[in-house]
């Protein structure tokens, strides 16, 4: 008989926060893209390519932080590609995103074979060490949940707050929302709609890239084939559940992170067959999308904007 | 002359199959191969050598052609499954899951139904596969029509669930004795015959041809097919004309899942004869790409499947001969999708537009 305290304890909540981080980065990325009317189902591929690029950069330079930088840049580059295809050339957003996902799977497996000679995994590289916050660590219970984490975990709420500030407290944010809600009116008001859209989709890729970097350079210190495991899609669900609002998206990501952490914990306890446990986060995602969300209205209609 | 050619192509390939469209699709494929060559060259391989070895491996011998058609067969099903959904405006990107569930349904029917003759057992096994695929696809369909849950996410998530669930089944309740994660063999009376030994090509290819013809007829010549297309083109206009959107969603997803499940069933009955964990290298994803390259019509998809089948079978030969990682095949496929996604970009690259 397994004690409940072996299942639910401070360690579980710490893991939940850890596992929420990559989802939250990607979900915020998805939010910026959808705020300007570009659906980004390529988040999964952007995360995966960035996770790979981060490890490759850390492998060649020896610096994990340069790895993070590379991951963010590559994520942004894929965002740019998605923007060129869907904004500039009015291509289908789902098709382009799906293409990016397949491209990412193929490219990362191919390149890891070229670089490390093994199909789909890298050598261990330098990763980002965890940070301990001295005062916080001393607090009972809470200290064990929040006290020691990767710097990328601590950066997460900061970026969430910054996203909120950018969207709702700055002129640029007003422009972003205008472009999403009514591009023609925005253009009439002198806003360069294409530029704003490009900017947001690139930002989307960069944020997904941070999520990927967290997975391969902080949570682990290697790249594995398909290591994102659908987190890009779960991030889309978190974005919808959070109704495209930064803090709500962050909160929703915590919920999905908890499911992921619980799944890992249950696996280590060996109560159920691993295949059944592995399916839990995906089932939960479907259930949440269907049940709790109700009528979630996207902030834009996903139509490509074409100038007169 | 261009207009006449266009009309002729439309007659053969259905709507969306105009000659100009064909030019754009072919150009997209060629551009993808040029980019692929760049990837090969940058990573130190000879693109020419790789492509030549791939082409001769896929078409250069009787064996090669047989293996190409073998690889093409499942993709015919998955691509038609994808386009049947897309005609009604639904992005069913979880074909892989429906394919696996269909394969599992057929496997169980093939194992546990016994003592019946071939003429009964084969259709029954196929039916079980189709039903399993259809039921799995109906989950996101119901969630979409009842709760407005976005099918891109739900079908994808359920695809992961299907992967883990089928792998659970062949690791626990239906595991064959031994170390490999697989089921026991299906009964001989449920097998589809191999038609070109020593290749693995099975009678499944005939079923693929039938499905291609039947789905063309269904989409172009039946009332339900018309309703699906109307829903996909303009949902609100369709609704005003008295077409039930919810019904279109359920029907198209059920059909989509049934075709995917049929593909899984044929793969088990004709090729593997048992469910082996991880037997699909991603046929569901290939289907998405192929349907787009085939111009979203069944006949086009059939030919595009042969091309993608050739990439897979030729790719394996190429990997053995030149050491190029097999994943270049996935890169090529993804590049094709990316370029097919934006016809305007291709037109620009061809110099047809400013």
mmCIF file with all atom_site columns, C-alpha atoms in Angstrom, chain B residues 21 38 50 52 80 103 106 109 123 146 161 192 245 299 328:
data_model
loop_
_atom_site.group_PDB
_atom_site.id
_atom_site.type_symbol
_atom_site.label_atom_id
_atom_site.label_alt_id
_atom_site.label_comp_id
_atom_site.label_asym_id
_atom_site.label_entity_id
_atom_site.label_seq_id
_atom_site.pdbx_PDB_ins_code
_atom_site.Cartn_x
_atom_site.Cartn_y
_atom_site.Cartn_z
_atom_site.occupancy
_atom_site.B_iso_or_equiv
_atom_site.pdbx_formal_charge
_atom_site.auth_seq_id
_atom_site.auth_comp_id
_atom_site.auth_asym_id
_atom_site.auth_atom_id
_atom_site.pdbx_PDB_model_num
ATOM 1  C CA . UNK B 1 21  ? -2.594  23.568  -59.745 1.00 0.00 ? 21  UNK B CA 1
ATOM 2  C CA . UNK B 1 38  ? 21.178  21.935  -49.786 1.00 0.00 ? 38  UNK B CA 1
ATOM 3  C CA . UNK B 1 50  ? 21.621  10.264  -52.582 1.00 0.00 ? 50  UNK B CA 1
ATOM 4  C CA . UNK B 1 52  ? 20.000  8.714   -57.693 1.00 0.00 ? 52  UNK B CA 1
ATOM 5  C CA . UNK B 1 80  ? -7.931  10.091  -48.214 1.00 0.00 ? 80  UNK B CA 1
ATOM 6  C CA . UNK B 1 103 ? -5.077  -1.777  -36.778 1.00 0.00 ? 103 UNK B CA 1
ATOM 7  C CA . UNK B 1 106 ? -8.550  -5.683  -36.954 1.00 0.00 ? 106 UNK B CA 1
ATOM 8  C CA . UNK B 1 109 ? -10.947 -9.583  -34.802 1.00 0.00 ? 109 UNK B CA 1
ATOM 9  C CA . UNK B 1 123 ? -14.633 -8.621  -44.457 1.00 0.00 ? 123 UNK B CA 1
ATOM 10 C CA . UNK B 1 146 ? -21.280 19.638  -28.588 1.00 0.00 ? 146 UNK B CA 1
ATOM 11 C CA . UNK B 1 161 ? -3.525  8.452   -26.272 1.00 0.00 ? 161 UNK B CA 1
ATOM 12 C CA . UNK B 1 192 ? -4.817  -10.604 -47.109 1.00 0.00 ? 192 UNK B CA 1
ATOM 13 C CA . UNK B 1 245 ? -23.326 21.498  -39.564 1.00 0.00 ? 245 UNK B CA 1
ATOM 14 C CA . UNK B 1 299 ? -7.031  10.399  -57.417 1.00 0.00 ? 299 UNK B CA 1
ATOM 15 C CA . UNK B 1 328 ? 16.127  13.179  -44.802 1.00 0.00 ? 328 UNK B CA 1
#
